[in-house]
Short mmCIF file of C-alpha atoms and ligand atoms in Angstrom, two decimals:
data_model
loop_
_atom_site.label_atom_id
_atom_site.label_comp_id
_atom_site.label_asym_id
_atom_site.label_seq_id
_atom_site.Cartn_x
_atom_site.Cartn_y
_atom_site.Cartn_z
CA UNK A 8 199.83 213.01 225.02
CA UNK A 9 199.30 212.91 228.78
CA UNK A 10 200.06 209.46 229.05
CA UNK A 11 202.24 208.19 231.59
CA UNK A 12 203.29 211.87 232.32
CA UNK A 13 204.31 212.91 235.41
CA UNK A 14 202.41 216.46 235.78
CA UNK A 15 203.49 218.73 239.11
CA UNK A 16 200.76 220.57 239.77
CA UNK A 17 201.23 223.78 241.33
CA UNK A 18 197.99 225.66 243.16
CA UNK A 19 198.18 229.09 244.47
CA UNK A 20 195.11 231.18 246.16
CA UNK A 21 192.23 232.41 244.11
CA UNK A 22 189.09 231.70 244.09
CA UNK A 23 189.35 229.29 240.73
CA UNK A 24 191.25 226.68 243.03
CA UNK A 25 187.65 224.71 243.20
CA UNK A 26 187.78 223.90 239.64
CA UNK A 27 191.40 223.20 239.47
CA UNK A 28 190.39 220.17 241.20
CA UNK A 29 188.43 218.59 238.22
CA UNK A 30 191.33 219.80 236.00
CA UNK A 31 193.48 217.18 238.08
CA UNK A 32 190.94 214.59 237.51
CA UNK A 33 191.10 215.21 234.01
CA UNK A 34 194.86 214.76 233.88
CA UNK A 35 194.19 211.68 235.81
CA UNK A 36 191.40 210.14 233.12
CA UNK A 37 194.14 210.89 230.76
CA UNK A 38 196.62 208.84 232.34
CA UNK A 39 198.78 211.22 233.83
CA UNK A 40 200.42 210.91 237.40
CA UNK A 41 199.44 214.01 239.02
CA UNK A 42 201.54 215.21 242.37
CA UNK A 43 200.11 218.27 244.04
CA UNK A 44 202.07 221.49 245.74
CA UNK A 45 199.65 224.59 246.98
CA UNK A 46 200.69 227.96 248.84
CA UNK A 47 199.33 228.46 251.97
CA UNK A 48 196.51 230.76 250.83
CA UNK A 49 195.62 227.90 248.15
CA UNK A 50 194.39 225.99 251.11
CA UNK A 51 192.12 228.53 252.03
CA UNK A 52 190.04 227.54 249.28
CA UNK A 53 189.96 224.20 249.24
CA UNK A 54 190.87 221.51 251.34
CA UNK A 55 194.40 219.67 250.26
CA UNK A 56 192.64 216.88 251.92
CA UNK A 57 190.78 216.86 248.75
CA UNK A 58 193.70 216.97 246.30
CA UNK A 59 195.35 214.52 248.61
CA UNK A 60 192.36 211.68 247.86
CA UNK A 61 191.95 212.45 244.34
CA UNK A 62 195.91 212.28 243.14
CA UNK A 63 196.23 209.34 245.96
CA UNK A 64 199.36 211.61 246.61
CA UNK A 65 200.62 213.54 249.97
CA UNK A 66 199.90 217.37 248.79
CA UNK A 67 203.31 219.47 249.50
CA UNK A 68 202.96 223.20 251.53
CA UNK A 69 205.53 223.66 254.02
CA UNK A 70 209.16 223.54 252.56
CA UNK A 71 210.25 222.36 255.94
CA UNK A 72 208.10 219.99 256.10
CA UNK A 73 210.50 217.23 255.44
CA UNK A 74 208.78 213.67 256.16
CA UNK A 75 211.28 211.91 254.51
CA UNK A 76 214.99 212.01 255.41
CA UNK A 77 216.15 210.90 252.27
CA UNK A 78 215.23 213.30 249.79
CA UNK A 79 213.94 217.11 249.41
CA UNK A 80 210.76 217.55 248.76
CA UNK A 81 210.85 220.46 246.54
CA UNK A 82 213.87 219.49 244.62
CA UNK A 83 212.36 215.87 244.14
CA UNK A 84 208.75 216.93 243.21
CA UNK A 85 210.71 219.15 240.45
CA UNK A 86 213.15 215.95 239.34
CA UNK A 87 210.29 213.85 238.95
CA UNK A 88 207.78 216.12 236.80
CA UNK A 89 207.81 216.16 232.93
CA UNK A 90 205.76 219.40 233.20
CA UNK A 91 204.40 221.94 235.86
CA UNK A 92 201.37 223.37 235.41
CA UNK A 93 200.61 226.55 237.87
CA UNK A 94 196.59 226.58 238.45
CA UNK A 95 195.65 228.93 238.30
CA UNK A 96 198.42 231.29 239.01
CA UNK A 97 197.49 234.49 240.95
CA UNK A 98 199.70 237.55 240.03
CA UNK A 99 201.56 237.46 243.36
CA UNK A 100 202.69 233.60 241.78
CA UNK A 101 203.38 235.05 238.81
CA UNK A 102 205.04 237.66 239.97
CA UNK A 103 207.63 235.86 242.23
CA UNK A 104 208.37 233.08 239.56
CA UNK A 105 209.05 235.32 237.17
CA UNK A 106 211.54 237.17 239.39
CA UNK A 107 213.61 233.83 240.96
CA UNK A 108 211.54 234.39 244.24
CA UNK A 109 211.27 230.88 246.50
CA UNK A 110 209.44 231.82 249.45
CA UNK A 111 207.09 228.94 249.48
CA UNK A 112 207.40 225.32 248.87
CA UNK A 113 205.13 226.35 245.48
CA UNK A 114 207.84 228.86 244.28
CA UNK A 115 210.92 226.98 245.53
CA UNK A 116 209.85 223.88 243.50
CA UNK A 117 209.15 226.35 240.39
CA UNK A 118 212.32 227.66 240.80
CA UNK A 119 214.33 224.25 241.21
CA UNK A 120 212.33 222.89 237.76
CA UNK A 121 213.46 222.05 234.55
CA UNK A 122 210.65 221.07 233.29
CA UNK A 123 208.58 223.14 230.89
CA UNK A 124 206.32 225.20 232.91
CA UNK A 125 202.84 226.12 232.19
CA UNK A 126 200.75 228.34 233.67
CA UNK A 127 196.72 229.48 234.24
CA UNK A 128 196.35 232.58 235.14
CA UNK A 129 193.57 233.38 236.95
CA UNK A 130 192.53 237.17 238.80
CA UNK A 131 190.49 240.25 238.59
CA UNK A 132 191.03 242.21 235.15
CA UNK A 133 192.21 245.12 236.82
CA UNK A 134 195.09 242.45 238.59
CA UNK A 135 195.63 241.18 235.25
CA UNK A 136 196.01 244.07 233.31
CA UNK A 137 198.25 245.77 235.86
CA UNK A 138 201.11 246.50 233.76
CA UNK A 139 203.07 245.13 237.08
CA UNK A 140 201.54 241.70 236.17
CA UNK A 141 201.63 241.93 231.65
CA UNK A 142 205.26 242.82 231.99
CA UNK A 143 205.90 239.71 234.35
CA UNK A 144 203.93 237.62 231.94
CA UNK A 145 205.69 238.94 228.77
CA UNK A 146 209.28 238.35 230.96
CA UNK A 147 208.19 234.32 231.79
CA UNK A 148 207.16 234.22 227.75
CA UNK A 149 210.52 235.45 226.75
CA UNK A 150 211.61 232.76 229.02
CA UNK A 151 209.06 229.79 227.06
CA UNK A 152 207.07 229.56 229.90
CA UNK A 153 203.58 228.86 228.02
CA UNK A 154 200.56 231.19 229.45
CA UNK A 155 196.87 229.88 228.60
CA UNK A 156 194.80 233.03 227.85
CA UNK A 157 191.97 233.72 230.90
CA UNK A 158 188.73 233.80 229.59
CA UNK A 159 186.70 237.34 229.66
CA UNK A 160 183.71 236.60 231.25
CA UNK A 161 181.71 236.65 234.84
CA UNK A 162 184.01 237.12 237.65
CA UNK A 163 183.87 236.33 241.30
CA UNK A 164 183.28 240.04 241.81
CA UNK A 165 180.43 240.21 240.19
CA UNK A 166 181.07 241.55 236.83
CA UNK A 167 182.49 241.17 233.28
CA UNK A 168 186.27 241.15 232.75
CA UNK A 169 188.94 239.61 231.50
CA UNK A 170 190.83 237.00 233.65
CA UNK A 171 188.49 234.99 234.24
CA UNK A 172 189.51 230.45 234.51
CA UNK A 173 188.83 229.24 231.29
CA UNK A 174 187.28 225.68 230.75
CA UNK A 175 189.23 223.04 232.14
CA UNK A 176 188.37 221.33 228.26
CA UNK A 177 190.50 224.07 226.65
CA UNK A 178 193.60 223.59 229.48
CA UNK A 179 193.79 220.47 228.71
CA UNK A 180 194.02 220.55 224.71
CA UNK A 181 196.26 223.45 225.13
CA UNK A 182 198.60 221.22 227.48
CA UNK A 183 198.66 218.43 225.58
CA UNK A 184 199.84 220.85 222.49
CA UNK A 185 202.62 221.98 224.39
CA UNK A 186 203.88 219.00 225.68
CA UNK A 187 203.68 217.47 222.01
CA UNK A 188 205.38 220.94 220.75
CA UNK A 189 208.26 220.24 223.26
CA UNK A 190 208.61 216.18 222.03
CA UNK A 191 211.48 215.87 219.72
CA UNK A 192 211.67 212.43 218.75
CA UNK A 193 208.03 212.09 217.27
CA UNK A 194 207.95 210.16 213.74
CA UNK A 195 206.66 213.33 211.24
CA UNK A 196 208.85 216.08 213.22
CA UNK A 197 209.68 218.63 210.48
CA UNK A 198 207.48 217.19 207.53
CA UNK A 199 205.36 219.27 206.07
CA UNK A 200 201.35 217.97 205.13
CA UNK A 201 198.81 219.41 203.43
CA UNK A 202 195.36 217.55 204.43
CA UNK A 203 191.99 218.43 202.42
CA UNK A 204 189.25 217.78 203.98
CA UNK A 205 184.82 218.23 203.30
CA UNK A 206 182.00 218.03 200.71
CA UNK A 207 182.78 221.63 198.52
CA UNK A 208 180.39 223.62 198.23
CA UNK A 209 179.12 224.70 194.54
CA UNK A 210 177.13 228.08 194.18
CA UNK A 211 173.82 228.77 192.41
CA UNK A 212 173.30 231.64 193.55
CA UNK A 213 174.11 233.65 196.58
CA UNK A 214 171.68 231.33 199.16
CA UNK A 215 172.08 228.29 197.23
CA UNK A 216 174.28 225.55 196.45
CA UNK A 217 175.16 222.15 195.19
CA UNK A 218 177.22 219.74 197.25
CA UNK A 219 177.64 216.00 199.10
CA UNK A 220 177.03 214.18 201.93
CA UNK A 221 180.81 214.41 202.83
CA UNK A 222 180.93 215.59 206.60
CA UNK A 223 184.77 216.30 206.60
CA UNK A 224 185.27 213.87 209.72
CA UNK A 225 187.79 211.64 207.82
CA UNK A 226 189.52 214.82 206.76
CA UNK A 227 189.74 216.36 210.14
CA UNK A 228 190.76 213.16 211.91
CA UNK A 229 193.69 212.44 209.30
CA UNK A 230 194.98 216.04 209.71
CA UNK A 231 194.61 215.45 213.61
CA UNK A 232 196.68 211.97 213.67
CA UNK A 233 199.38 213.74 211.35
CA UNK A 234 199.51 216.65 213.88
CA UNK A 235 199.67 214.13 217.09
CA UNK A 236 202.68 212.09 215.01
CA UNK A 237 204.61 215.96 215.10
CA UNK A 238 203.57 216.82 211.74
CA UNK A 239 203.65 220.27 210.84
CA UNK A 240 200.11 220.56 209.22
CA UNK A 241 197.69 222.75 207.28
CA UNK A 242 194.53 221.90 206.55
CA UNK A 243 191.95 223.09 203.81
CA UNK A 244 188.46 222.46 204.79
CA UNK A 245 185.31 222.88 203.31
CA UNK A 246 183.77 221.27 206.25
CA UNK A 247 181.78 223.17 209.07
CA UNK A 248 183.40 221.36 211.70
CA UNK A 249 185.45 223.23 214.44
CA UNK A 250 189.48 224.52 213.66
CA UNK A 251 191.54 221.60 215.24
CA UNK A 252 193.72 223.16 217.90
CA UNK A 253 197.46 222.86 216.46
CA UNK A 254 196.46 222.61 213.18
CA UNK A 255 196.57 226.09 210.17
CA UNK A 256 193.31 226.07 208.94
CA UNK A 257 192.11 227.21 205.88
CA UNK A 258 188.48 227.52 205.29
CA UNK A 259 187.35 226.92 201.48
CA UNK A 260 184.13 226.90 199.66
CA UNK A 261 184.37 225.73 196.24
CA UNK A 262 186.29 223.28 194.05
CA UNK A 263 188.38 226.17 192.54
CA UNK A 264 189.08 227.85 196.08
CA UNK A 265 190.30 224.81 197.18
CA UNK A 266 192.45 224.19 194.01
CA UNK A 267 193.57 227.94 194.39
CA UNK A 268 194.58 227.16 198.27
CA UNK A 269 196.24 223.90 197.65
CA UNK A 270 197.91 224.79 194.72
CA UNK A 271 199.82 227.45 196.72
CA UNK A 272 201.12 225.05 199.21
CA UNK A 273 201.94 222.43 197.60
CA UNK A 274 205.09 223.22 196.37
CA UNK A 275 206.62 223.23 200.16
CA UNK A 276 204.85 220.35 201.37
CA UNK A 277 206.37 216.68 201.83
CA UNK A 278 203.03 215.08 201.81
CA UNK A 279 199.62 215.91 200.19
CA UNK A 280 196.46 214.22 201.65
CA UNK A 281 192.87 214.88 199.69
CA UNK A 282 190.63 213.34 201.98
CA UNK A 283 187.88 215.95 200.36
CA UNK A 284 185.14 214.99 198.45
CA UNK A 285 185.38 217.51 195.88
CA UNK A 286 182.62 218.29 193.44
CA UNK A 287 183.48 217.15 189.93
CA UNK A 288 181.22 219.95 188.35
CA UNK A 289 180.28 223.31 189.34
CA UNK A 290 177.71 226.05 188.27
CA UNK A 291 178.38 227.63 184.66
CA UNK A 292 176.96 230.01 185.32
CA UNK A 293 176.49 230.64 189.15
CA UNK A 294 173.62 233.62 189.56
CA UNK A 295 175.24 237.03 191.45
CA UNK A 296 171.56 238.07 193.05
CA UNK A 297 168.84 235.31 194.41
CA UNK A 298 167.25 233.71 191.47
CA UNK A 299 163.31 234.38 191.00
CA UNK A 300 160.77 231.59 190.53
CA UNK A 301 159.84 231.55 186.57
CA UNK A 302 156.43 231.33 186.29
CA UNK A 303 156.05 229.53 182.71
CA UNK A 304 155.80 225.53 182.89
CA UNK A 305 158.83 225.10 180.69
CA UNK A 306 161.67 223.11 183.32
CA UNK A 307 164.48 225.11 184.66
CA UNK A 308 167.73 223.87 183.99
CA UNK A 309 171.16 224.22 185.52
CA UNK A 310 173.98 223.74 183.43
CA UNK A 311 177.78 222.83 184.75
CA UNK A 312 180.89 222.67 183.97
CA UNK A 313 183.56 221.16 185.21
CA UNK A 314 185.64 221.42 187.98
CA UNK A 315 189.59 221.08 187.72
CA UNK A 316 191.07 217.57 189.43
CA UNK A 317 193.43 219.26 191.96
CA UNK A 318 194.72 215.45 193.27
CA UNK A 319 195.58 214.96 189.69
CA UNK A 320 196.98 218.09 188.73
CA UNK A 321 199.30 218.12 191.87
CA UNK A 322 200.51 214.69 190.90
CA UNK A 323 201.25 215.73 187.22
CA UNK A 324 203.53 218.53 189.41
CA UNK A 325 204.81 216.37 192.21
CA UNK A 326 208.79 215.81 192.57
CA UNK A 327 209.56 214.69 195.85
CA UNK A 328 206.32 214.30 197.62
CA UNK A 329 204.10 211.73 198.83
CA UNK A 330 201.07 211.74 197.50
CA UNK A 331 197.36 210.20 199.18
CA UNK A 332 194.15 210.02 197.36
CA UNK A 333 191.15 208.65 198.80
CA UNK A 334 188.41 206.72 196.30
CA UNK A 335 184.90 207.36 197.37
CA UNK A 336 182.73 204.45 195.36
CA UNK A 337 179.32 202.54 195.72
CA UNK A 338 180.32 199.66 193.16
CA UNK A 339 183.46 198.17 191.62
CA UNK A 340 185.48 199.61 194.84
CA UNK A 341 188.72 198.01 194.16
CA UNK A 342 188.76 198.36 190.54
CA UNK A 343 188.54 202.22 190.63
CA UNK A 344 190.86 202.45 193.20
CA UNK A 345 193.55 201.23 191.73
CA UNK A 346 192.96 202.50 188.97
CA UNK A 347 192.66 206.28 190.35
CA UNK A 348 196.14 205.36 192.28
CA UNK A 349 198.11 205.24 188.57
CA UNK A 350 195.93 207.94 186.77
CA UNK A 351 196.61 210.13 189.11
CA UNK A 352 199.91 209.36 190.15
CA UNK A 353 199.40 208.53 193.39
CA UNK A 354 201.82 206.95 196.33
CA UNK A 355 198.23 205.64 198.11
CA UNK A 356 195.07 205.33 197.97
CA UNK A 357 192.25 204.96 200.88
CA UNK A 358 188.79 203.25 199.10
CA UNK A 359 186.04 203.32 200.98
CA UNK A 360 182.40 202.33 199.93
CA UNK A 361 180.05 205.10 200.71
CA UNK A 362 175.86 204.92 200.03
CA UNK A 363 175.58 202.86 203.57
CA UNK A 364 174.69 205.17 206.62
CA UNK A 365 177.14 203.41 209.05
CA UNK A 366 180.72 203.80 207.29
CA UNK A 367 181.99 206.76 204.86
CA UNK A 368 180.53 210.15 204.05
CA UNK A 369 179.11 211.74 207.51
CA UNK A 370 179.38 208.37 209.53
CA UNK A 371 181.47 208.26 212.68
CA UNK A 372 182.92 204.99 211.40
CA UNK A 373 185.03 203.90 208.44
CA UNK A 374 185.84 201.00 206.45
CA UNK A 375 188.33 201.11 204.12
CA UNK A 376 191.25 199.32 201.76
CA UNK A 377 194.55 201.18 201.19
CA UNK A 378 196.39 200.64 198.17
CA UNK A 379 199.95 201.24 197.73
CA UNK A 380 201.84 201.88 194.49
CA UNK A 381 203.93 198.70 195.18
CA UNK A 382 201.11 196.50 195.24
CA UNK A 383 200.40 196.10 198.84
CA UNK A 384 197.05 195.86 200.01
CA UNK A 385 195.84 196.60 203.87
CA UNK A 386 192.40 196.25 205.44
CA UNK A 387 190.76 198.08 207.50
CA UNK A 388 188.24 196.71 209.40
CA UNK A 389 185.49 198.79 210.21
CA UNK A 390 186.02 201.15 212.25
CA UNK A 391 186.03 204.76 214.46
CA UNK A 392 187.39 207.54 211.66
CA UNK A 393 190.25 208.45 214.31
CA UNK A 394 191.42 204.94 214.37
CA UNK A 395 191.76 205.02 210.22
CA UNK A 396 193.55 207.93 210.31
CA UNK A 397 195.82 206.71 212.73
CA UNK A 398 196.76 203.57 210.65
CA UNK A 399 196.66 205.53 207.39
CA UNK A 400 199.50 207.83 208.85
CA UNK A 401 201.09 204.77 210.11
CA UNK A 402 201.47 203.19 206.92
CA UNK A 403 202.44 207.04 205.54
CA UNK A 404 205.22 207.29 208.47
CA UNK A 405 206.27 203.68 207.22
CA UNK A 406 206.64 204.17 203.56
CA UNK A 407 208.20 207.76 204.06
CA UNK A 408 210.82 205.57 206.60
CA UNK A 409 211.55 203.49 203.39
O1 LIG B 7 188.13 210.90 190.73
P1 LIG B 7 187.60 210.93 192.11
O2 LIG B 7 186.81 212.15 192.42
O3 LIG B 7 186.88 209.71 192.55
O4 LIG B 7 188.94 210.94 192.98
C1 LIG B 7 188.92 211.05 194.34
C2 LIG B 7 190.19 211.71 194.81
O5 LIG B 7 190.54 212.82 193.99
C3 LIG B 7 190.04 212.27 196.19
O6 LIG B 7 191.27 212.17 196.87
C4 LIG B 7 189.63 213.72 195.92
O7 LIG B 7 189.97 214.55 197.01
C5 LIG B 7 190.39 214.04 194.67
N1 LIG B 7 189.72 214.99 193.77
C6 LIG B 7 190.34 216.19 193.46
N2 LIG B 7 189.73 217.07 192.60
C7 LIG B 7 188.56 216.77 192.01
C8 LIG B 7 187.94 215.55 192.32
C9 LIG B 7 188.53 214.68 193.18
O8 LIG B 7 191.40 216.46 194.00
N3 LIG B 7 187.99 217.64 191.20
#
């Protein structure tokens, strides 16, 4: 999302200005154009020498320092941003941009933007919880200026509080949200997708359980490329990997919580994606306490029953929307596929071969074939999971576009 944008970076005095500077470099490594303003007391921290060599830019202070004749700085830095992005913001910023103050070339430029303006805040707790400084915030929030939450944590005075510069890792996901919250024209604005994703989880009893090798990692990265096209997007995971920022998340265990979840949704969704590899059978019956070793010899068995087909019974419901399988097989890939596609009345379906340790269930990489209900047949090549995703919803974005 930060490619090719043009980011005005705005620095004001505290003590985080040190690691604002690898925050730039991370725009940067995203492809972003980065042009650099700082206050006065900014530059008491670090050098603008610094941000000077790093953005390859002149760094703006004075607003009367005007080197060239033909435009104004402030004005211009402010025409030629897509976003500013105040780090980190000290409540005396805050403060004077949230009441129309431009006493520096920092708040004239913020005050001459119309860009969507985001904003680090960074300060002692008792600074930031000064009800001087939460009722400024809550004013520039009314006005959609986006706030990144400090981190509570060590501070620079030598003890625990909140306020503290959070990760630079976190600023930039949250950034590249809001700049893809504020882009109209992206291909799945205002459809709806429901994305299941990871191996359920069947219980024995209360410690154990029966499931796959399924990692979630396709599921995740289709919800992900669906959220990056504008999607709006919920996602029902049985997987243990981490909540995609963006993205509702709904954390499932079984087959039937998953059914239960899905089932719910469905009916306002445009698209349904079942990326999950959901158990076929579960436990008849699943043990409430820890179940004790028997000693006799005689073998213990486990009997199940089976688990309802949620792709299936959503596209025995479906009226208007889209519907994606996936077909998870170790022989007779094609043949099952397509057959799965008509059983369960699908739009598509994503085969891919799993039982080899580089592609499918808990691989980084994927190989697959999608099928469509009008006979077409696409390739793809092995490859990363993100990149499948991104074709899949390619081809999704296409067919919806027919
Ligand atoms: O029939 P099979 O399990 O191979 O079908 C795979 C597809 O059906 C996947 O998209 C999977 O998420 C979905 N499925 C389901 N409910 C089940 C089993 C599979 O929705 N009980």
């Amino acid at each position: 999302m930060l490619k090719d944008k043009n980011i005005a970076l705005y620095v004001t005095g505290g003590i985080a200005v040190y690691k604002v500077v690898d925050l730039m470099r991370g725009f940067i490594k995203q492809g972003a154009n980065v042009r650099v303003a700082m206050t006065e007391s900014a530059t008491q921290f670090v050098s603008p020498l610094t941000f000077q060599i790093l953005s390859t830019h002149e760094v703006h202070i004075d607003t009367f320092d005007e080197r060239n004749p033909e435009i104004v700085a402030h004005v211009n830095i402010s025409d030629w941003a897509d976003v500013s992005v105040v780090a980190p913001a000290t409540a005396n910023s805050i403060a004077k941009i949230a009441h129309g103050i431009g006493d520096n070339f920092v708040t004239s430029a913020l005050l001459a933007t119309r860009t969507p303006i985001f904003i680090v805040p960074a300060m002692n707790t008792d600074m930031y919880e000064n009800p001087a400084t939460q009722a400024n915030i809550e004013t520039l929030k009314s006005r959609n200026v986006q706030f990144v939450e400090p981190d509570i944590g060590f501070l620079a005075e030598g003890y625990e509080g909140k306020g503290r510069y959070p990760e630079n890792e976190r600023i930039i996901e949250e950034l590249n949200n809001f700049i893809l919250s504020k882009t109209v024209d992206l291909p799945l604005r205002n459809r709806k997708i429901l994305v299941s994703a990871g191996g359920t989880i069947e219980r024995i009893d209360p410690v154990r359980y029966i499931t796959n090798d399924s990692s979630g990692k396709m599921g995740h990265a289709v919800a992900e490329a669906a959220y990056k096209s504008g999607a709006d997007v919920t996602l029902v995971t049985a997987s243990k990997l981490p909540t995609p920022s963006g993205i509702n998340t709904i954390r499932v265990d079984s087959a039937n919580d998953m059914y239960d979840e899905i089932n719910q949704h469905f009916i306002d969704m445009d698209v349904l994606i079942m990326a999950a590899a959901v158990s076929d059978y579960r436990v008849a019956n699943a043990a409430d306490s820890k179940m004790k070793k028997d000693d006799s010899s005689e073998p213990v068995t486990i009997e199940l029953t089976e688990n309802p087909d949620i792709l299936k019974t959503m596209g025995s419901k479906k009226k208007d929307q889209f519907l994606i399988g996936f077909a998870a097989e170790t022989d007779n890939l094609e043949e099952y596929a397509k057959k799965k596609l008509k059983e369960k009345n699908l739009n598509m379906i994503v085969a891919n071969e799993v039982g080899q340790s580089d592609r499918g269930f808990n691989a980084d990489e994927n190989q697959v074939i999608i099928f469509t209900d009008d006979g077409e047949r696409i390739e793809v090549p092995l490859t990363t999971k993100s990149e499948v995703a991104n074709i899949l919803v390619n081809k999704l974005i296409e067919e919806l576009n027919k």
